[in-house]
XYZ file of C-alpha atoms in Angstrom:
359
model
C 41.715 104.610 140.319
C 42.909 106.987 137.565
C 44.105 110.417 138.680
C 41.065 112.063 137.309
C 38.409 109.512 138.348
C 36.984 111.554 141.024
C 36.825 114.840 139.159
C 33.586 116.991 140.158
C 31.017 117.139 137.617
C 32.680 114.725 135.210
C 30.326 112.612 133.071
C 30.750 108.996 132.403
C 29.543 106.925 129.495
C 29.806 103.221 129.749
C 29.319 100.913 126.623
C 28.389 97.455 127.371
C 27.288 94.498 125.019
C 27.009 91.397 127.441
C 25.462 91.040 130.835
C 28.851 90.324 132.432
C 30.319 93.486 131.003
C 27.498 95.258 132.426
C 28.096 93.391 135.727
C 31.576 94.604 136.002
C 30.538 98.219 135.134
C 28.180 97.944 138.318
C 31.225 96.746 140.216
C 33.578 99.430 139.079
C 30.743 102.243 139.777
C 30.379 100.563 143.233
C 34.185 100.836 143.956
C 34.150 104.392 142.562
C 31.392 105.227 144.964
C 33.145 104.061 147.856
C 35.669 106.431 147.262
C 33.453 109.397 147.861
C 31.312 109.846 144.642
C 27.617 109.595 144.970
C 26.012 106.131 143.850
C 25.054 106.532 140.271
C 26.501 110.003 139.978
C 26.989 111.032 136.452
C 27.096 107.517 134.810
C 25.057 106.892 131.726
C 25.023 103.191 130.904
C 24.811 102.463 127.048
C 23.509 99.076 125.966
C 24.589 98.113 122.522
C 22.014 95.275 122.187
C 23.003 92.158 120.380
C 20.372 90.031 118.493
C 20.911 86.797 120.583
C 17.785 86.366 122.495
C 19.418 84.950 125.653
C 21.703 87.599 126.107
C 19.068 90.301 125.501
C 17.013 88.589 128.226
C 20.037 88.824 130.600
C 21.021 92.296 129.428
C 17.435 93.403 130.222
C 17.663 91.856 133.982
C 21.113 93.472 134.323
C 19.695 96.750 133.069
C 16.840 96.682 135.886
C 19.538 96.214 138.342
C 21.400 99.054 137.146
C 18.414 101.341 137.426
C 17.835 100.064 140.942
C 21.505 101.380 141.772
C 20.471 104.936 140.428
C 22.242 104.628 137.107
C 20.660 105.985 133.752
C 20.434 103.155 131.205
C 20.048 103.782 127.574
C 19.027 100.770 125.570
C 20.237 100.835 121.808
C 19.077 98.416 119.073
C 22.544 98.909 117.485
C 22.180 95.657 115.468
C 18.516 96.000 114.425
C 19.089 96.297 110.608
C 21.632 97.865 108.022
C 20.855 101.308 109.091
C 20.943 100.732 112.954
C 24.622 101.346 113.317
C 24.288 104.973 111.585
C 21.225 105.690 113.628
C 23.220 104.609 116.992
C 26.507 106.216 116.420
C 24.589 109.607 115.133
C 22.399 109.546 118.466
C 25.618 108.873 120.660
C 27.772 111.364 119.125
C 26.865 114.426 121.314
C 27.180 112.142 124.267
C 30.450 111.028 123.262
C 32.006 114.309 122.632
C 30.709 115.649 126.134
C 32.100 112.730 128.004
C 34.954 113.032 130.317
C 35.510 109.229 130.885
C 34.350 106.326 128.997
C 34.001 102.772 130.259
C 34.011 99.836 127.959
C 33.470 96.249 128.472
C 34.976 94.915 124.931
C 38.010 96.839 123.643
C 37.977 94.109 120.876
C 34.441 95.001 119.746
C 34.376 96.967 116.375
C 31.403 98.890 117.513
C 33.340 100.242 120.588
C 36.312 100.714 118.588
C 34.332 102.795 115.944
C 32.656 104.762 119.079
C 36.286 105.622 120.505
C 37.288 107.436 117.340
C 34.533 110.020 118.346
C 35.349 110.694 121.925
C 37.543 113.303 123.424
C 37.450 111.635 126.682
C 40.590 112.067 128.877
C 39.875 109.003 131.102
C 39.371 105.510 129.395
C 38.474 102.487 131.650
C 38.245 98.786 130.541
C 36.149 96.432 132.447
C 36.262 92.669 132.339
C 34.799 90.955 129.514
C 35.971 87.744 130.734
C 39.461 86.119 130.315
C 39.782 88.244 126.951
C 41.008 90.953 129.417
C 44.218 89.279 129.809
C 44.950 88.916 126.075
C 43.913 92.740 125.526
C 46.484 93.871 128.126
C 49.105 91.573 126.618
C 48.537 92.822 122.963
C 48.621 96.373 124.092
C 51.959 95.913 126.016
C 53.466 94.359 122.703
C 51.899 97.032 120.501
C 49.971 94.364 118.492
C 46.647 94.934 116.617
C 43.725 93.922 118.958
C 42.409 90.486 117.894
C 40.368 87.838 120.023
C 42.365 85.052 121.170
C 40.306 82.150 119.712
C 40.353 83.557 116.060
C 42.534 81.544 113.933
C 45.765 82.902 113.025
C 46.929 83.968 109.352
C 46.268 86.786 107.146
C 43.613 89.155 108.059
C 40.377 88.945 105.834
C 38.759 91.560 103.753
C 36.709 92.992 106.558
C 39.689 93.305 108.807
C 41.590 95.110 106.208
C 38.798 97.610 105.841
C 38.407 98.258 109.415
C 42.295 98.229 110.173
C 42.588 102.025 110.272
C 39.829 102.249 113.009
C 41.191 99.553 114.935
C 44.631 101.193 114.831
C 43.239 104.385 116.004
C 41.390 102.495 119.007
C 44.624 100.984 120.037
C 46.169 104.350 119.964
C 43.439 105.843 122.016
C 43.827 102.859 124.547
C 47.537 103.693 124.972
C 48.203 106.151 127.948
C 49.643 109.541 127.038
C 50.179 112.883 128.728
C 46.582 113.609 127.595
C 44.774 110.179 128.318
C 44.749 107.977 131.434
C 43.818 104.423 130.903
C 42.165 102.050 133.767
C 41.748 98.152 133.590
C 39.363 97.072 136.195
C 39.758 93.198 136.308
C 39.432 90.223 138.335
C 41.890 88.594 136.175
C 45.434 87.650 137.184
C 47.360 90.551 135.307
C 50.815 90.529 136.575
C 52.158 93.246 134.327
C 50.803 95.924 132.318
C 52.067 98.328 129.817
C 53.593 101.666 131.232
C 50.878 104.008 132.378
C 48.086 101.646 132.589
C 46.519 101.293 136.120
C 45.426 97.963 137.185
C 42.334 98.169 139.571
C 41.317 94.960 141.380
C 37.588 93.992 140.975
C 36.867 91.829 144.242
C 32.919 91.584 143.397
C 32.205 93.431 146.576
C 28.943 94.810 144.969
C 27.733 91.295 144.224
C 28.458 90.038 147.537
C 26.934 93.207 149.260
C 23.745 92.860 147.105
C 22.937 89.163 147.232
C 23.241 86.122 149.462
C 24.834 84.470 151.314
C 23.479 81.436 149.268
C 21.906 78.269 150.580
C 24.563 75.518 149.528
C 23.307 71.942 148.681
C 25.131 68.844 148.938
C 25.660 68.012 145.274
C 27.681 69.498 142.440
C 26.974 71.948 139.756
C 28.553 71.943 136.241
C 29.060 75.290 134.329
C 28.985 75.288 130.462
C 31.034 76.698 128.100
C 30.813 78.200 124.466
C 34.207 76.687 123.188
C 32.308 74.323 120.895
C 30.323 77.299 119.434
C 33.645 79.361 118.856
C 35.098 76.375 117.159
C 37.745 75.643 119.729
C 36.631 72.273 121.009
C 35.187 69.354 119.216
C 31.484 68.679 120.182
C 31.692 64.910 120.619
C 34.847 65.609 122.829
C 33.065 68.153 124.855
C 30.029 65.908 125.478
C 32.275 62.914 126.648
C 34.026 65.341 129.036
C 30.786 66.621 130.418
C 29.489 63.099 130.791
C 32.756 62.137 132.741
C 32.547 65.152 134.893
C 28.879 64.501 135.898
C 29.643 60.535 136.536
C 32.834 61.171 138.603
C 31.530 64.076 140.862
C 27.632 63.481 140.798
C 26.755 66.631 139.057
C 22.915 66.996 138.495
C 22.627 70.517 136.950
C 24.357 72.059 133.804
C 24.331 75.837 133.970
C 24.610 76.616 130.323
C 26.601 79.585 128.654
C 24.332 81.997 126.908
C 25.966 81.249 123.627
C 25.451 77.583 123.810
C 23.338 76.437 121.166
C 20.006 74.641 121.751
C 20.865 71.492 119.696
C 23.875 71.114 121.761
C 22.035 71.404 125.021
C 19.269 68.994 123.947
C 21.893 66.370 123.280
C 23.716 67.127 126.694
C 20.217 66.700 128.332
C 19.401 63.276 126.610
C 22.870 61.811 126.767
C 23.794 62.724 130.284
C 20.668 62.972 132.287
C 21.842 66.550 133.432
C 19.086 69.054 134.071
C 19.933 72.100 131.668
C 19.577 75.446 133.465
C 19.314 78.588 131.231
C 20.250 81.490 133.814
C 18.732 84.892 133.488
C 21.657 86.683 135.121
C 25.348 86.169 134.982
C 26.379 83.177 136.973
C 28.265 85.174 139.697
C 24.774 86.497 140.590
C 22.920 83.231 140.099
C 25.551 81.541 142.341
C 25.541 84.207 145.121
C 21.829 84.051 145.112
C 21.713 80.239 145.395
C 20.941 77.278 145.959
C 24.167 76.254 144.592
C 26.169 72.837 144.941
C 28.997 72.647 147.238
C 31.215 71.795 144.332
C 31.072 73.935 141.028
C 32.613 72.022 138.135
C 33.942 74.213 135.125
C 36.316 74.038 132.172
C 38.873 76.965 131.828
C 36.467 80.153 131.678
C 36.140 83.401 133.199
C 34.088 81.767 136.014
C 37.127 79.993 137.452
C 38.480 83.422 138.508
C 35.269 85.354 139.253
C 33.273 82.522 141.410
C 35.745 82.278 144.228
C 35.400 86.153 144.389
C 31.666 86.118 144.282
C 31.506 83.319 146.887
C 34.287 84.252 149.176
C 33.353 83.494 152.702
C 31.044 80.402 151.736
C 31.967 76.792 151.516
C 31.439 76.322 147.839
C 34.622 74.847 146.168
C 35.504 75.645 142.578
C 37.069 72.965 140.505
C 38.362 73.559 137.036
C 39.044 70.544 134.385
C 41.912 71.279 131.955
C 41.067 71.043 128.230
C 42.922 67.987 126.661
C 44.843 69.053 123.419
C 43.125 65.969 121.733
C 39.708 68.063 122.083
C 40.733 70.793 120.007
C 39.384 71.027 116.428
C 41.610 71.538 113.328
C 40.042 75.066 112.874
C 41.250 76.103 116.699
C 43.703 79.128 116.809
C 47.283 78.128 117.278
C 47.071 79.921 120.814
C 44.011 78.374 122.080
C 45.964 75.600 124.056
C 48.196 77.958 125.713
C 45.791 80.539 126.403
C 43.350 77.898 128.125
C 46.208 76.514 130.057
C 47.080 79.986 131.282
C 43.303 80.620 132.349
C 43.567 77.392 134.417
C 47.106 77.850 135.822
C 46.428 81.350 136.812
C 43.041 80.567 138.802
C 43.392 81.218 142.171
C 41.277 79.373 145.118
C 40.378 76.602 142.731
C 40.884 73.071 142.822
C 42.452 71.533 139.699
C 41.029 68.336 137.854
C 43.265 66.522 135.016
C 41.344 66.233 131.688
C 38.872 63.455 131.996
C 38.161 60.783 129.627
C 35.624 61.418 126.784
C 35.430 57.749 125.647
């Protein structure tokens, strides 16, 4: 933890925009409590709610769990119309100015970057927002502007240019100094970090203590991804890969990513025969509660790093299937293949599968 992480009387604000971010704030708070702080002490968890119904539903379930742990939860309709951001930022400004520590799940978020310009907090903590955390640390080390890995390279758009001063300010605030400490709380394989950045391992101890162990079935389950929705993978190629994996491994259930479109999932069900499951909680918790297949099949994504930790001590095997370069769309970022290969190559305690045929 950072040197001031246990300061008496310090107040902490956490900003989350997704269920996984909220889960990882709970993991961070659990690790902090184990170091002597009272559970829930001084933590106000602010949900900057998105508009997507699936994400909102999972966030509400996670917010209930957070309240059960003794944390204060503040739900903000941050995207509920053109004036919503002004109301949200105005309402949060007093809390931001008083906070000693800021915990955030997505340093790439323009909303979070804007909020960072207001705070005077001396301790900043970044918890995992999936595999994007690895890219964030790498960009911070190189002094680059913060850009999500799947965005296509090239000249910035008009909105990027307009927001550039705020983004640059956020990057400076996320750089450690004599006045400010920066911690990254992550389950990702971060081998090196910029000078002054503290890396703390997230081993999902809260998840394992709170749920399970799960009942394990004999079959296989397949985990979905939003690589089609983000424009990285061709939809027909993806469907063919899912069909090939399900056939080869006898998978019967498909756990949908919260961002997968209804049309795509309907087509998957019709053409593969898989049962489509829309989880109401992050997959780490769903798997830990069970029942779950003895084998979990996944494409390169966050879960190939998190599920082995959440399921430690069980007999569940996580297997990851590589993305064939031929599956990528013409609009995929030039960095996409290298990043996805890195996600697979750095995963621990997983079984690697070659890319399946999509014919």
